[in-house]
Amino acid sequence: LYLRLADEDGRPLELRDDGRLAPFDPAPGRRVLELLRGPYVRRWQFAPTPRPWSDRAAFVTLDGGQLRAIEEEAARAPLSAASDQPVVDFAAHFPEGQRTDVAGYALRVIRCDAPRKVRLWTGSDDALRVWVNGRLVAQVLKLRGVRLDSESTEIELAAGENRLLVEVSQGGGDWGLALRIENEDGQDLELTADGRLVPFG
């Protein structure tokens, strides 16, 4: 059930615990929207230049130096505005002429007080690779549309800063990523703007 109340002029109202109607306070309302959208990571730092992806049967070839250069490019970029949806639209972050037969890269820094294990749930359009601190931890080579939680991977995070880098390869059409994080007990985690993992909700 979804129900919303408004006054005669269309201004939103909230129904308080004591049964009284009051003008809607947007601050907690924004938090309600965050909860409805789910625990997906919706803010990323995008490397500005995608790489060509012409062979659909293989990933883009990257050596260690090229991977570090991509991470450094992304780290210099601002953190994007939060997406309104669980799926982050990669096409919105690249010029129109660079949205077909390419691989795009996005970075998030995760800060931990101590080593910990977490689980990543991912879905992508199209192919996907994920690195944590330069180590490849997940890959799916196929043309597909985004389905939430298509696959999961357990990863280990070190104390201090951890670099989570994703590559989403794009053939044509839609281009996106859905990624969320759980703790070892299956509890959803939220990745805050400053890179901390906190319980979601």
XYZ file of N, CA and C in Angstrom, residues 53 56 86-89 122-128 140-151 168-179:
111
model
N 36.034 -1.332 -26.423
C 35.670 -2.738 -26.185
C 35.037 -3.283 -27.462
N 33.583 -8.750 -28.128
C 32.597 -9.109 -27.098
C 32.931 -10.433 -26.408
N 18.174 2.248 -7.998
C 19.252 1.318 -7.622
C 20.311 1.160 -8.706
N 19.892 1.287 -9.977
C 20.817 1.119 -11.095
C 21.446 2.464 -11.442
N 22.768 2.513 -11.398
C 23.501 3.723 -11.772
C 23.667 3.736 -13.285
N 23.246 4.826 -13.918
C 23.309 4.972 -15.373
C 24.695 5.450 -15.772
N 25.812 -7.916 -7.226
C 25.972 -7.092 -8.416
C 25.030 -7.507 -9.538
N 24.797 -6.567 -10.414
C 24.104 -6.781 -11.675
C 24.571 -5.696 -12.626
N 24.685 -5.993 -13.915
C 25.252 -5.005 -14.831
C 24.684 -5.156 -16.233
N 24.859 -4.107 -17.011
C 24.524 -4.063 -18.435
C 25.679 -3.328 -19.116
N 26.668 -3.993 -19.761
C 26.671 -5.413 -20.060
C 27.662 -6.149 -19.129
N 28.879 -6.435 -19.634
C 29.851 -7.240 -18.899
C 30.400 -6.478 -17.692
N 30.884 -7.252 -16.711
C 31.302 -6.655 -15.441
C 32.606 -7.269 -14.948
N 32.005 -11.151 -15.014
C 30.905 -11.756 -15.770
C 31.010 -11.236 -17.193
N 31.330 -12.117 -18.135
C 31.512 -11.722 -19.526
C 30.284 -12.144 -20.330
N 29.324 -11.232 -20.472
C 28.143 -11.511 -21.283
C 27.412 -10.213 -21.599
N 26.654 -10.247 -22.670
C 25.750 -9.151 -22.985
C 24.455 -9.417 -22.239
N 24.014 -8.463 -21.433
C 22.841 -8.682 -20.600
C 22.266 -7.346 -20.153
N 21.039 -7.379 -19.728
C 20.450 -6.241 -19.056
C 20.665 -6.361 -17.563
N 20.506 -5.239 -16.854
C 20.700 -5.262 -15.407
C 19.571 -6.019 -14.728
N 19.928 -6.979 -13.917
C 19.011 -7.602 -12.964
C 19.616 -7.435 -11.591
N 18.859 -6.909 -10.666
C 19.389 -6.695 -9.327
C 19.853 -8.015 -8.717
N 21.014 -7.984 -8.077
C 21.537 -9.139 -7.342
C 21.701 -10.370 -8.231
N 22.221 -10.169 -9.437
C 22.441 -11.298 -10.341
C 23.488 -12.269 -9.824
N 24.505 -11.746 -9.140
C 25.551 -12.616 -8.605
C 26.107 -11.978 -7.338
N 32.340 -1.673 -16.280
C 31.122 -2.128 -16.944
C 31.316 -1.908 -18.443
N 31.361 -3.005 -19.195
C 31.556 -2.931 -20.642
C 30.212 -2.790 -21.331
N 30.186 -1.979 -22.375
C 28.940 -1.580 -23.011
C 28.960 -1.904 -24.496
N 28.013 -2.767 -24.921
C 27.865 -3.025 -26.340
C 27.017 -1.943 -27.000
N 25.795 -1.808 -26.541
C 24.882 -0.788 -27.051
C 23.641 -0.765 -26.194
N 22.826 0.270 -26.366
C 21.601 0.382 -25.579
C 21.890 0.858 -24.166
N 21.160 0.289 -23.194
C 21.343 0.710 -21.810
C 22.722 0.300 -21.298
N 23.176 1.034 -20.267
C 24.533 0.823 -19.726
C 24.475 1.154 -18.246
N 24.559 0.147 -17.384
C 24.377 0.460 -15.972
C 24.925 -0.590 -15.032
N 24.878 -0.237 -13.747
C 25.398 -1.092 -12.672
C 24.494 -0.997 -11.460
N 24.243 -2.136 -10.832
C 23.602 -2.178 -9.514
C 24.534 -2.956 -8.590
N 24.901 -2.348 -7.468
C 25.820 -2.988 -6.532
C 25.405 -2.631 -5.111
